[in-house]
Amino acid sequence: MKSFVNQHILNERQFNRKNLETLFERARELAPLNKPGFGAFLLQGQVISLLFYEPSTRTRFSFEAAAKILGAWTLTSENTGIFSSAAKGETLEDTIKVVNGYSDLIILRHPQPGSAKRAVNVSGIPIINAGDGTRSHPTQALLDLFTIEKEFGKIDGVSIAFVGDLAHYRAARSLCAILTNYKNIKIYFVAPKNFKMKDDIKRLLKKSDVKYFETEILSDVLKKVDIVYMTRTAKEYFENEDDYLKVRGMYIFKRIHLGQMRNHGIVMHPLPRVGEIDIQVDKSKKAAYFRQAKNGVAVRMALLSLIIGKT
Ligand code: CP
């Protein structure tokens, strides 16, 4: 992607080092939200629609906050499958074509992998993929990277452990893929036998010369990494309850683990958590997950302003 202007954001593989730096520079400029009116003209007069067919707190609220801070109007539909005419059987394609007539940009979250591409195929205005099933969550990857840079002052050379059911977890997939833009990254996958990171991501890492290692044991990796990236067991993507129950609770990051990490290490999680990180961990400065969630506003302001903002 050469320029952000009027681009769809379909997946994290569109990004390269240069446009990531452009995005993060803009995010750093826009981050001081305490300046009244700062940047409020950038999206003035623009209408941004948020169609969320799946539940969300962070992605929807931070996109909406970002849009409003920069002066846009938002049309927002939570639980779109039930509270829009999708409930009457309207196709995603028809909904996107209709909402094109009301907006300048659409932010879409949908449970089906490939839904963002379907939307792009019929849309004359930019679509931002805010999560399409188990496949991809590109804007989460952007805010995760921004968080890593903010915490460590660099991204090159970091080592990161992804922990949990990695077969179903789009945020881990997206962050792995986007990390291939950086040098000397080391990745550790900590996952149960039948829920390992999928081969498409491993192939991409190999092709990009990113070293990765696999284990089932969390304590194996704590001393080796800068970042422990915990993940939720995503119940909504399991076909049977037994499989879900087998995986849930396998990895719980507790206060005792903090002492086993490197001194400068941090714990990240895209959230929501449902027990994977004990709340006792929250008091530690190593707990970066609420800082990470907050960074979503600056990164999403930067993204919206670069795609449809005034220059
Ligand atoms: N991290 C994330 O996507 O959270 P939400 O599901 O609350 O948007």
PDB file of C-alpha atoms and ligand atoms in Angstrom:
ATOM      1  CA  MET A   1       0.000   0.000   0.000  1.00  0.00           C
ATOM      2  CA  LYS A   2       1.659   3.234  -1.186  1.00  0.00           C
ATOM      3  CA  SER A   3      -0.758   5.696   0.358  1.00  0.00           C
ATOM      4  CA  PHE A   4      -3.571   5.366   2.877  1.00  0.00           C
ATOM      5  CA  VAL A   5      -5.890   7.739   1.003  1.00  0.00           C
ATOM      6  CA  ASN A   6      -9.258   6.056   0.350  1.00  0.00           C
ATOM      7  CA  GLN A   7      -7.792   2.591   0.904  1.00  0.00           C
ATOM      8  CA  HIS A   8      -9.661  -0.400   2.326  1.00  0.00           C
ATOM      9  CA  ILE A   9      -8.005  -2.027   5.329  1.00  0.00           C
ATOM     10  CA  LEU A  10      -8.618  -5.703   4.699  1.00  0.00           C
ATOM     11  CA  ASN A  11      -5.728  -7.373   6.450  1.00  0.00           C
ATOM     12  CA  GLU A  12      -2.381  -6.683   8.073  1.00  0.00           C
ATOM     13  CA  ARG A  13      -0.402  -7.889   5.043  1.00  0.00           C
ATOM     14  CA  GLN A  14      -1.110  -4.588   3.278  1.00  0.00           C
ATOM     15  CA  PHE A  15       1.303  -2.811   5.585  1.00  0.00           C
ATOM     16  CA  ASN A  16       5.020  -2.296   5.186  1.00  0.00           C
ATOM     17  CA  ARG A  17       7.570  -0.653   7.393  1.00  0.00           C
ATOM     18  CA  LYS A  18       7.261   2.701   5.699  1.00  0.00           C
ATOM     19  CA  ASN A  19       3.501   3.048   5.976  1.00  0.00           C
ATOM     20  CA  LEU A  20       3.563   1.675   9.531  1.00  0.00           C
ATOM     21  CA  GLU A  21       6.001   4.442  10.469  1.00  0.00           C
ATOM     22  CA  THR A  22       3.719   7.033   8.796  1.00  0.00           C
ATOM     23  CA  LEU A  23       0.774   5.695  10.777  1.00  0.00           C
ATOM     24  CA  PHE A  24       2.619   5.653  14.101  1.00  0.00           C
ATOM     25  CA  GLU A  25       3.986   9.152  13.573  1.00  0.00           C
ATOM     26  CA  ARG A  26       0.420  10.392  13.040  1.00  0.00           C
ATOM     27  CA  ALA A  27      -0.750   8.420  16.099  1.00  0.00           C
ATOM     28  CA  ARG A  28       1.956  10.048  18.232  1.00  0.00           C
ATOM     29  CA  GLU A  29       0.856  13.478  16.975  1.00  0.00           C
ATOM     30  CA  LEU A  30      -2.801  12.784  17.748  1.00  0.00           C
ATOM     31  CA  ALA A  31      -2.308  10.927  21.043  1.00  0.00           C
ATOM     32  CA  PRO A  32      -2.491  13.943  23.409  1.00  0.00           C
ATOM     33  CA  LEU A  33      -6.275  13.886  23.594  1.00  0.00           C
ATOM     34  CA  ASN A  34      -6.214  16.356  26.456  1.00  0.00           C
ATOM     35  CA  LYS A  35      -5.668  19.252  24.065  1.00  0.00           C
ATOM     36  CA  PRO A  36      -9.186  20.607  23.577  1.00  0.00           C
ATOM     37  CA  GLY A  37     -10.163  20.662  19.933  1.00  0.00           C
ATOM     38  CA  PHE A  38      -6.780  19.335  18.806  1.00  0.00           C
ATOM     39  CA  GLY A  39      -7.261  17.653  15.447  1.00  0.00           C
ATOM     40  CA  ALA A  40     -11.038  18.090  15.621  1.00  0.00           C
ATOM     41  CA  PHE A  41     -11.169  19.455  12.091  1.00  0.00           C
ATOM     42  CA  LEU A  42      -9.524  16.436  10.439  1.00  0.00           C
ATOM     43  CA  LEU A  43     -12.739  14.464   9.913  1.00  0.00           C
ATOM     44  CA  GLN A  44     -15.215  17.329  10.109  1.00  0.00           C
ATOM     45  CA  GLY A  45     -18.280  16.643   7.968  1.00  0.00           C
ATOM     46  CA  GLN A  46     -17.428  12.954   7.451  1.00  0.00           C
ATOM     47  CA  VAL A  47     -19.887  10.186   8.316  1.00  0.00           C
ATOM     48  CA  ILE A  48     -18.452   6.924   9.602  1.00  0.00           C
ATOM     49  CA  SER A  49     -20.638   3.816   9.939  1.00  0.00           C
ATOM     50  CA  LEU A  50     -19.802   1.052  12.383  1.00  0.00           C
ATOM     51  CA  LEU A  51     -21.440  -2.288  11.548  1.00  0.00           C
ATOM     52  CA  PHE A  52     -20.657  -4.800  14.275  1.00  0.00           C
ATOM     53  CA  TYR A  53     -22.209  -8.227  13.698  1.00  0.00           C
ATOM     54  CA  GLU A  54     -20.141  -9.544  16.628  1.00  0.00           C
ATOM     55  CA  PRO A  55     -19.825  -8.161  20.175  1.00  0.00           C
ATOM     56  CA  SER A  56     -17.092  -5.636  20.889  1.00  0.00           C
ATOM     57  CA  THR A  57     -16.083  -3.179  23.573  1.00  0.00           C
ATOM     58  CA  ARG A  58     -12.619  -1.924  22.649  1.00  0.00           C
ATOM     59  CA  THR A  59     -12.726  -1.936  18.861  1.00  0.00           C
ATOM     60  CA  ARG A  60     -16.120  -0.304  18.541  1.00  0.00           C
ATOM     61  CA  PHE A  61     -15.722   2.228  21.344  1.00  0.00           C
ATOM     62  CA  SER A  62     -12.189   3.232  20.416  1.00  0.00           C
ATOM     63  CA  PHE A  63     -13.093   3.631  16.733  1.00  0.00           C
ATOM     64  CA  GLU A  64     -16.126   5.667  17.709  1.00  0.00           C
ATOM     65  CA  ALA A  65     -14.107   7.774  20.140  1.00  0.00           C
ATOM     66  CA  ALA A  66     -11.445   8.287  17.461  1.00  0.00           C
ATOM     67  CA  ALA A  67     -14.018   9.361  14.863  1.00  0.00           C
ATOM     68  CA  LYS A  68     -15.772  11.753  17.234  1.00  0.00           C
ATOM     69  CA  ILE A  69     -12.602  13.327  18.618  1.00  0.00           C
ATOM     70  CA  LEU A  70     -11.619  14.166  15.040  1.00  0.00           C
ATOM     71  CA  GLY A  71     -15.003  15.736  14.308  1.00  0.00           C
ATOM     72  CA  ALA A  72     -16.808  12.983  12.362  1.00  0.00           C
ATOM     73  CA  TRP A  73     -20.411  11.862  12.844  1.00  0.00           C
ATOM     74  CA  THR A  74     -20.924   8.173  13.520  1.00  0.00           C
ATOM     75  CA  LEU A  75     -23.746   5.794  12.630  1.00  0.00           C
ATOM     76  CA  THR A  76     -23.336   2.755  14.783  1.00  0.00           C
ATOM     77  CA  SER A  77     -25.073  -0.588  14.863  1.00  0.00           C
ATOM     78  CA  GLU A  78     -24.253  -2.954  17.655  1.00  0.00           C
ATOM     79  CA  ASN A  79     -25.344  -6.559  17.140  1.00  0.00           C
ATOM     80  CA  THR A  80     -26.038  -5.722  13.510  1.00  0.00           C
ATOM     81  CA  GLY A  81     -27.264  -9.238  12.707  1.00  0.00           C
ATOM     82  CA  ILE A  82     -30.217  -8.656  15.027  1.00  0.00           C
ATOM     83  CA  PHE A  83     -30.777  -4.895  15.024  1.00  0.00           C
ATOM     84  CA  SER A  84     -30.512  -4.233  11.288  1.00  0.00           C
ATOM     85  CA  SER A  85     -32.435  -5.657   8.342  1.00  0.00           C
ATOM     86  CA  ALA A  86     -29.925  -8.527   8.326  1.00  0.00           C
ATOM     87  CA  ALA A  87     -32.422 -10.032  10.785  1.00  0.00           C
ATOM     88  CA  LYS A  88     -34.968 -10.029   7.939  1.00  0.00           C
ATOM     89  CA  GLY A  89     -32.504 -11.827   5.665  1.00  0.00           C
ATOM     90  CA  GLU A  90     -30.723  -8.923   3.966  1.00  0.00           C
ATOM     91  CA  THR A  91     -27.321  -9.980   2.647  1.00  0.00           C
ATOM     92  CA  LEU A  92     -24.081  -8.392   3.823  1.00  0.00           C
ATOM     93  CA  GLU A  93     -23.517  -7.168   0.257  1.00  0.00           C
ATOM     94  CA  ASP A  94     -26.867  -5.355   0.118  1.00  0.00           C
ATOM     95  CA  THR A  95     -26.303  -3.800   3.549  1.00  0.00           C
ATOM     96  CA  ILE A  96     -22.883  -2.520   2.492  1.00  0.00           C
ATOM     97  CA  LYS A  97     -24.273  -1.065  -0.768  1.00  0.00           C
ATOM     98  CA  VAL A  98     -27.052   0.734   1.126  1.00  0.00           C
ATOM     99  CA  VAL A  99     -24.786   2.072   3.890  1.00  0.00           C
ATOM    100  CA  ASN A 100     -22.462   3.354   1.117  1.00  0.00           C
ATOM    101  CA  GLY A 101     -25.211   5.878   0.427  1.00  0.00           C
ATOM    102  CA  TYR A 102     -25.114   7.188   3.989  1.00  0.00           C
ATOM    103  CA  SER A 103     -21.412   7.241   4.849  1.00  0.00           C
ATOM    104  CA  ASP A 104     -17.856   8.046   3.851  1.00  0.00           C
ATOM    105  CA  LEU A 105     -16.275   4.965   5.463  1.00  0.00           C
ATOM    106  CA  ILE A 106     -17.517   1.685   6.981  1.00  0.00           C
ATOM    107  CA  ILE A 107     -15.961  -0.193   9.882  1.00  0.00           C
ATOM    108  CA  LEU A 108     -17.095  -3.819   9.789  1.00  0.00           C
ATOM    109  CA  ARG A 109     -16.850  -6.654  12.288  1.00  0.00           C
ATOM    110  CA  HIS A 110     -18.374  -9.951  11.203  1.00  0.00           C
ATOM    111  CA  PRO A 111     -18.081 -13.568  12.403  1.00  0.00           C
ATOM    112  CA  GLN A 112     -17.379 -15.068   8.973  1.00  0.00           C
ATOM    113  CA  PRO A 113     -13.794 -15.248   7.668  1.00  0.00           C
ATOM    114  CA  GLY A 114     -13.709 -13.467   4.305  1.00  0.00           C
ATOM    115  CA  SER A 115     -16.636 -11.156   5.114  1.00  0.00           C
ATOM    116  CA  ALA A 116     -14.451  -8.035   4.909  1.00  0.00           C
ATOM    117  CA  LYS A 117     -13.392  -9.059   1.376  1.00  0.00           C
ATOM    118  CA  ARG A 118     -17.039  -9.562   0.420  1.00  0.00           C
ATOM    119  CA  ALA A 119     -17.785  -6.049   1.671  1.00  0.00           C
ATOM    120  CA  VAL A 120     -14.821  -4.590  -0.225  1.00  0.00           C
ATOM    121  CA  ASN A 121     -16.035  -6.241  -3.431  1.00  0.00           C
ATOM    122  CA  VAL A 122     -19.255  -4.203  -3.437  1.00  0.00           C
ATOM    123  CA  SER A 123     -18.180  -0.995  -1.711  1.00  0.00           C
ATOM    124  CA  GLY A 124     -17.338   2.340  -3.301  1.00  0.00           C
ATOM    125  CA  ILE A 125     -16.135   3.754   0.040  1.00  0.00           C
ATOM    126  CA  PRO A 126     -13.319   2.454   2.257  1.00  0.00           C
ATOM    127  CA  ILE A 127     -14.015  -0.588   4.430  1.00  0.00           C
ATOM    128  CA  ILE A 128     -11.985  -1.232   7.572  1.00  0.00           C
ATOM    129  CA  ASN A 129     -11.946  -4.843   8.736  1.00  0.00           C
ATOM    130  CA  ALA A 130     -12.555  -4.738  12.498  1.00  0.00           C
ATOM    131  CA  GLY A 131     -12.282  -8.539  12.777  1.00  0.00           C
ATOM    132  CA  ASP A 132     -13.568 -11.206  10.377  1.00  0.00           C
ATOM    133  CA  GLY A 133     -14.132 -14.406  12.292  1.00  0.00           C
ATOM    134  CA  THR A 134     -10.978 -16.367  13.078  1.00  0.00           C
ATOM    135  CA  ARG A 135      -9.002 -14.887  10.195  1.00  0.00           C
ATOM    136  CA  SER A 136      -7.788 -11.390  10.810  1.00  0.00           C
ATOM    137  CA  HIS A 137      -7.973  -8.314  13.059  1.00  0.00           C
ATOM    138  CA  PRO A 138      -5.633  -5.845  11.369  1.00  0.00           C
ATOM    139  CA  THR A 139      -6.315  -2.770  13.485  1.00  0.00           C
ATOM    140  CA  GLN A 140      -5.611  -4.798  16.641  1.00  0.00           C
ATOM    141  CA  ALA A 141      -2.237  -5.710  15.128  1.00  0.00           C
ATOM    142  CA  LEU A 142      -1.578  -2.017  14.473  1.00  0.00           C
ATOM    143  CA  LEU A 143      -2.302  -0.967  18.048  1.00  0.00           C
ATOM    144  CA  ASP A 144      -0.318  -3.941  19.376  1.00  0.00           C
ATOM    145  CA  LEU A 145       2.720  -2.916  17.339  1.00  0.00           C
ATOM    146  CA  PHE A 146       2.305   0.700  18.416  1.00  0.00           C
ATOM    147  CA  THR A 147       2.196  -0.501  22.031  1.00  0.00           C
ATOM    148  CA  ILE A 148       5.390  -2.533  21.601  1.00  0.00           C
ATOM    149  CA  GLU A 149       7.162   0.473  20.120  1.00  0.00           C
ATOM    150  CA  LYS A 150       5.915   2.722  22.914  1.00  0.00           C
ATOM    151  CA  GLU A 151       6.916   0.286  25.665  1.00  0.00           C
ATOM    152  CA  PHE A 152      10.375  -0.608  24.307  1.00  0.00           C
ATOM    153  CA  GLY A 153      11.237   2.324  22.039  1.00  0.00           C
ATOM    154  CA  LYS A 154      11.706  -0.147  19.148  1.00  0.00           C
ATOM    155  CA  ILE A 155      10.182  -3.189  17.480  1.00  0.00           C
ATOM    156  CA  ASP A 156      13.246  -4.750  15.822  1.00  0.00           C
ATOM    157  CA  GLY A 157      14.784  -7.477  17.948  1.00  0.00           C
ATOM    158  CA  VAL A 158      11.861  -8.143  20.279  1.00  0.00           C
ATOM    159  CA  SER A 159      10.942 -11.647  21.353  1.00  0.00           C
ATOM    160  CA  ILE A 160       7.320 -12.517  22.024  1.00  0.00           C
ATOM    161  CA  ALA A 161       5.407 -15.547  23.297  1.00  0.00           C
ATOM    162  CA  PHE A 162       1.817 -16.054  22.123  1.00  0.00           C
ATOM    163  CA  VAL A 163      -0.040 -18.130  24.699  1.00  0.00           C
ATOM    164  CA  GLY A 164      -3.347 -20.015  24.419  1.00  0.00           C
ATOM    165  CA  ASP A 165      -5.607 -21.402  21.713  1.00  0.00           C
ATOM    166  CA  LEU A 166      -3.732 -19.986  18.747  1.00  0.00           C
ATOM    167  CA  ALA A 167      -5.758 -21.895  16.142  1.00  0.00           C
ATOM    168  CA  HIS A 168      -8.787 -19.670  16.604  1.00  0.00           C
ATOM    169  CA  TYR A 169      -7.264 -16.378  17.679  1.00  0.00           C
ATOM    170  CA  ARG A 170      -7.263 -13.722  14.975  1.00  0.00           C
ATOM    171  CA  ALA A 171      -5.388 -11.082  16.973  1.00  0.00           C
ATOM    172  CA  ALA A 172      -2.386 -13.401  17.416  1.00  0.00           C
ATOM    173  CA  ARG A 173      -2.444 -14.315  13.721  1.00  0.00           C
ATOM    174  CA  SER A 174      -2.530 -10.662  12.689  1.00  0.00           C
ATOM    175  CA  LEU A 175       0.265  -9.575  15.027  1.00  0.00           C
ATOM    176  CA  CYS A 176       2.499 -12.456  13.873  1.00  0.00           C
ATOM    177  CA  ALA A 177       1.945 -11.486  10.254  1.00  0.00           C
ATOM    178  CA  ILE A 178       2.658  -7.789  10.761  1.00  0.00           C
ATOM    179  CA  LEU A 179       5.817  -8.516  12.800  1.00  0.00           C
ATOM    180  CA  THR A 180       7.387  -9.912   9.606  1.00  0.00           C
ATOM    181  CA  ASN A 181       8.090  -6.271   8.682  1.00  0.00           C
ATOM    182  CA  TYR A 182      10.736  -6.091  11.429  1.00  0.00           C
ATOM    183  CA  LYS A 183      14.221  -7.510  11.947  1.00  0.00           C
ATOM    184  CA  ASN A 184      15.423 -10.185  14.368  1.00  0.00           C
ATOM    185  CA  ILE A 185      11.986 -10.989  15.767  1.00  0.00           C
ATOM    186  CA  LYS A 186      11.734 -14.220  17.760  1.00  0.00           C
ATOM    187  CA  ILE A 187       8.341 -15.825  18.311  1.00  0.00           C
ATOM    188  CA  TYR A 188       7.386 -18.578  20.758  1.00  0.00           C
ATOM    189  CA  PHE A 189       4.006 -20.288  20.324  1.00  0.00           C
ATOM    190  CA  VAL A 190       2.698 -21.753  23.582  1.00  0.00           C
ATOM    191  CA  ALA A 191      -0.423 -23.747  22.707  1.00  0.00           C
ATOM    192  CA  PRO A 192      -2.060 -27.115  23.378  1.00  0.00           C
ATOM    193  CA  LYS A 193      -1.444 -29.872  20.822  1.00  0.00           C
ATOM    194  CA  ASN A 194      -4.639 -29.497  18.794  1.00  0.00           C
ATOM    195  CA  PHE A 195      -4.814 -25.714  18.976  1.00  0.00           C
ATOM    196  CA  LYS A 196      -1.493 -24.617  17.553  1.00  0.00           C
ATOM    197  CA  MET A 197      -0.860 -21.642  15.314  1.00  0.00           C
ATOM    198  CA  LYS A 198      -2.037 -22.506  11.801  1.00  0.00           C
ATOM    199  CA  ASP A 199       0.336 -23.414   8.984  1.00  0.00           C
ATOM    200  CA  ASP A 200      -0.398 -20.377   6.791  1.00  0.00           C
ATOM    201  CA  ILE A 201       1.114 -18.095   9.454  1.00  0.00           C
ATOM    202  CA  LYS A 202       4.062 -20.439  10.026  1.00  0.00           C
ATOM    203  CA  ARG A 203       4.742 -20.490   6.283  1.00  0.00           C
ATOM    204  CA  LEU A 204       4.699 -16.682   6.226  1.00  0.00           C
ATOM    205  CA  LEU A 205       7.149 -16.539   9.149  1.00  0.00           C
ATOM    206  CA  LYS A 206       9.497 -19.000   7.433  1.00  0.00           C
ATOM    207  CA  LYS A 207       9.323 -17.081   4.180  1.00  0.00           C
ATOM    208  CA  SER A 208      10.128 -13.865   6.044  1.00  0.00           C
ATOM    209  CA  ASP A 209      13.002 -15.438   8.020  1.00  0.00           C
ATOM    210  CA  VAL A 210      11.284 -14.922  11.360  1.00  0.00           C
ATOM    211  CA  LYS A 211      12.401 -17.551  13.863  1.00  0.00           C
ATOM    212  CA  TYR A 212       9.624 -19.339  15.702  1.00  0.00           C
ATOM    213  CA  PHE A 213       9.528 -22.113  18.293  1.00  0.00           C
ATOM    214  CA  GLU A 214       6.661 -24.185  19.667  1.00  0.00           C
ATOM    215  CA  THR A 215       5.990 -25.585  23.137  1.00  0.00           C
ATOM    216  CA  GLU A 216       3.030 -26.474  25.324  1.00  0.00           C
ATOM    217  CA  ILE A 217       4.624 -25.188  28.533  1.00  0.00           C
ATOM    218  CA  LEU A 218       4.327 -21.537  29.555  1.00  0.00           C
ATOM    219  CA  SER A 219       7.183 -21.607  32.079  1.00  0.00           C
ATOM    220  CA  ASP A 220       9.573 -22.737  29.295  1.00  0.00           C
ATOM    221  CA  VAL A 221       9.434 -19.312  27.689  1.00  0.00           C
ATOM    222  CA  LEU A 222       9.013 -16.712  30.423  1.00  0.00           C
ATOM    223  CA  LYS A 223      12.738 -15.959  30.771  1.00  0.00           C
ATOM    224  CA  LYS A 224      13.269 -15.948  27.016  1.00  0.00           C
ATOM    225  CA  VAL A 225      10.873 -13.217  25.934  1.00  0.00           C
ATOM    226  CA  ASP A 226      10.259  -9.484  26.207  1.00  0.00           C
ATOM    227  CA  ILE A 227       6.508  -9.871  25.739  1.00  0.00           C
ATOM    228  CA  VAL A 228       4.082 -12.491  26.988  1.00  0.00           C
ATOM    229  CA  TYR A 229       0.982 -12.112  24.790  1.00  0.00           C
ATOM    230  CA  MET A 230      -1.894 -13.882  26.515  1.00  0.00           C
ATOM    231  CA  THR A 231      -5.047 -14.752  24.550  1.00  0.00           C
ATOM    232  CA  ARG A 232      -8.633 -15.626  25.381  1.00  0.00           C
ATOM    233  CA  THR A 233     -10.050 -19.034  24.571  1.00  0.00           C
ATOM    234  CA  ALA A 234     -12.625 -17.827  22.055  1.00  0.00           C
ATOM    235  CA  LYS A 235     -15.697 -19.908  22.928  1.00  0.00           C
ATOM    236  CA  GLU A 236     -17.665 -18.525  19.988  1.00  0.00           C
ATOM    237  CA  TYR A 237     -15.414 -20.304  17.453  1.00  0.00           C
ATOM    238  CA  PHE A 238     -15.504 -23.803  18.968  1.00  0.00           C
ATOM    239  CA  GLU A 239     -17.731 -26.328  17.267  1.00  0.00           C
ATOM    240  CA  ASN A 240     -18.158 -28.395  20.397  1.00  0.00           C
ATOM    241  CA  GLU A 241     -18.273 -27.488  24.074  1.00  0.00           C
ATOM    242  CA  ASP A 242     -15.959 -30.364  25.128  1.00  0.00           C
ATOM    243  CA  ASP A 243     -13.070 -29.014  23.052  1.00  0.00           C
ATOM    244  CA  TYR A 244     -13.630 -25.557  24.536  1.00  0.00           C
ATOM    245  CA  LEU A 245     -13.638 -26.887  28.089  1.00  0.00           C
ATOM    246  CA  LYS A 246     -10.410 -28.816  27.442  1.00  0.00           C
ATOM    247  CA  VAL A 247      -8.538 -25.681  26.424  1.00  0.00           C
ATOM    248  CA  ARG A 248     -10.110 -23.083  28.716  1.00  0.00           C
ATOM    249  CA  GLY A 249      -8.022 -22.524  31.803  1.00  0.00           C
ATOM    250  CA  MET A 250      -4.957 -24.361  30.452  1.00  0.00           C
ATOM    251  CA  TYR A 251      -2.849 -21.220  30.661  1.00  0.00           C
ATOM    252  CA  ILE A 252      -3.415 -18.760  33.464  1.00  0.00           C
ATOM    253  CA  PHE A 253      -0.837 -16.030  33.965  1.00  0.00           C
ATOM    254  CA  LYS A 254      -0.440 -15.495  37.721  1.00  0.00           C
ATOM    255  CA  ARG A 255       1.510 -13.129  39.939  1.00  0.00           C
ATOM    256  CA  ILE A 256       4.173 -15.801  40.460  1.00  0.00           C
ATOM    257  CA  HIS A 257       4.932 -15.701  36.721  1.00  0.00           C
ATOM    258  CA  LEU A 258       5.891 -12.010  36.904  1.00  0.00           C
ATOM    259  CA  GLY A 259       9.018 -12.917  38.879  1.00  0.00           C
ATOM    260  CA  GLN A 260       9.979 -15.518  36.283  1.00  0.00           C
ATOM    261  CA  MET A 261       9.944 -12.935  33.478  1.00  0.00           C
ATOM    262  CA  ARG A 262      12.783 -10.678  32.380  1.00  0.00           C
ATOM    263  CA  ASN A 263      12.931  -7.457  34.409  1.00  0.00           C
ATOM    264  CA  HIS A 264      11.924  -5.302  31.470  1.00  0.00           C
ATOM    265  CA  GLY A 265       9.290  -7.794  30.220  1.00  0.00           C
ATOM    266  CA  ILE A 266       5.627  -6.912  29.738  1.00  0.00           C
ATOM    267  CA  VAL A 267       2.359  -8.823  29.566  1.00  0.00           C
ATOM    268  CA  MET A 268      -0.004  -7.949  26.726  1.00  0.00           C
ATOM    269  CA  HIS A 269      -3.526  -9.181  25.954  1.00  0.00           C
ATOM    270  CA  PRO A 270      -5.913  -7.768  23.328  1.00  0.00           C
ATOM    271  CA  LEU A 271      -8.715  -8.273  25.876  1.00  0.00           C
ATOM    272  CA  PRO A 272     -11.352  -9.175  26.865  1.00  0.00           C
ATOM    273  CA  ARG A 273      -9.813 -11.631  29.326  1.00  0.00           C
ATOM    274  CA  VAL A 274     -11.905 -14.366  30.815  1.00  0.00           C
ATOM    275  CA  GLY A 275      -9.573 -15.638  33.494  1.00  0.00           C
ATOM    276  CA  GLU A 276      -6.293 -15.987  31.512  1.00  0.00           C
ATOM    277  CA  ILE A 277      -4.609 -13.289  33.606  1.00  0.00           C
ATOM    278  CA  ASP A 278      -5.142 -13.220  37.335  1.00  0.00           C
ATOM    279  CA  ILE A 279      -6.292  -9.758  38.451  1.00  0.00           C
ATOM    280  CA  GLN A 280      -3.391  -9.720  40.972  1.00  0.00           C
ATOM    281  CA  VAL A 281      -1.121  -9.154  37.962  1.00  0.00           C
ATOM    282  CA  ASP A 282      -2.823  -5.836  37.143  1.00  0.00           C
ATOM    283  CA  LYS A 283      -0.897  -3.924  39.818  1.00  0.00           C
ATOM    284  CA  SER A 284       2.457  -4.725  38.250  1.00  0.00           C
ATOM    285  CA  LYS A 285       4.055  -2.242  35.868  1.00  0.00           C
ATOM    286  CA  LYS A 286       4.643  -5.268  33.635  1.00  0.00           C
ATOM    287  CA  ALA A 287       0.887  -5.451  33.030  1.00  0.00           C
ATOM    288  CA  ALA A 288       0.604  -3.518  29.764  1.00  0.00           C
ATOM    289  CA  TYR A 289      -2.843  -4.657  28.610  1.00  0.00           C
ATOM    290  CA  PHE A 290      -4.865  -1.638  29.736  1.00  0.00           C
ATOM    291  CA  ARG A 291      -2.241   0.718  28.281  1.00  0.00           C
ATOM    292  CA  GLN A 292      -2.480  -1.380  25.109  1.00  0.00           C
ATOM    293  CA  ALA A 293      -6.282  -0.995  24.942  1.00  0.00           C
ATOM    294  CA  LYS A 294      -5.968   2.785  25.425  1.00  0.00           C
ATOM    295  CA  ASN A 295      -3.505   3.032  22.529  1.00  0.00           C
ATOM    296  CA  GLY A 296      -6.353   1.879  20.268  1.00  0.00           C
ATOM    297  CA  VAL A 297      -7.808   5.383  20.168  1.00  0.00           C
ATOM    298  CA  ALA A 298      -4.637   7.106  18.929  1.00  0.00           C
ATOM    299  CA  VAL A 299      -3.906   4.422  16.336  1.00  0.00           C
ATOM    300  CA  ARG A 300      -7.479   4.407  15.057  1.00  0.00           C
ATOM    301  CA  MET A 301      -7.541   8.232  14.917  1.00  0.00           C
ATOM    302  CA  ALA A 302      -4.375   8.062  12.849  1.00  0.00           C
ATOM    303  CA  LEU A 303      -5.811   5.428  10.522  1.00  0.00           C
ATOM    304  CA  LEU A 304      -9.120   7.239   9.935  1.00  0.00           C
ATOM    305  CA  SER A 305      -7.407  10.576   9.383  1.00  0.00           C
ATOM    306  CA  LEU A 306      -4.951   9.120   6.878  1.00  0.00           C
ATOM    307  CA  ILE A 307      -7.705   7.326   4.928  1.00  0.00           C
ATOM    308  CA  ILE A 308     -10.394  10.036   4.733  1.00  0.00           C
ATOM    309  CA  GLY A 309      -9.052  13.001   6.686  1.00  0.00           C
ATOM    310  CA  LYS A 310      -8.355  16.516   5.467  1.00  0.00           C
ATOM    311  CA  THR A 311      -4.702  17.099   4.746  1.00  0.00           C
TER     312      THR A 311
HETATM  313  N1   CP B   1      -9.488  -6.595  21.377  1.00  0.00           N
HETATM  314  C1   CP B   1     -10.746  -6.536  20.875  1.00  0.00           C
HETATM  315  O1   CP B   1     -10.964  -6.691  19.661  1.00  0.00           O
HETATM  316  O2   CP B   1     -11.701  -6.318  21.811  1.00  0.00           O
HETATM  317  P1   CP B   1     -13.244  -6.163  21.511  1.00  0.00           P
HETATM  318  O3   CP B   1     -13.736  -7.534  21.030  1.00  0.00           O
HETATM  319  O4   CP B   1     -13.873  -5.747  22.799  1.00  0.00           O
HETATM  320  O5   CP B   1     -13.421  -5.164  20.414  1.00  0.00           O
END
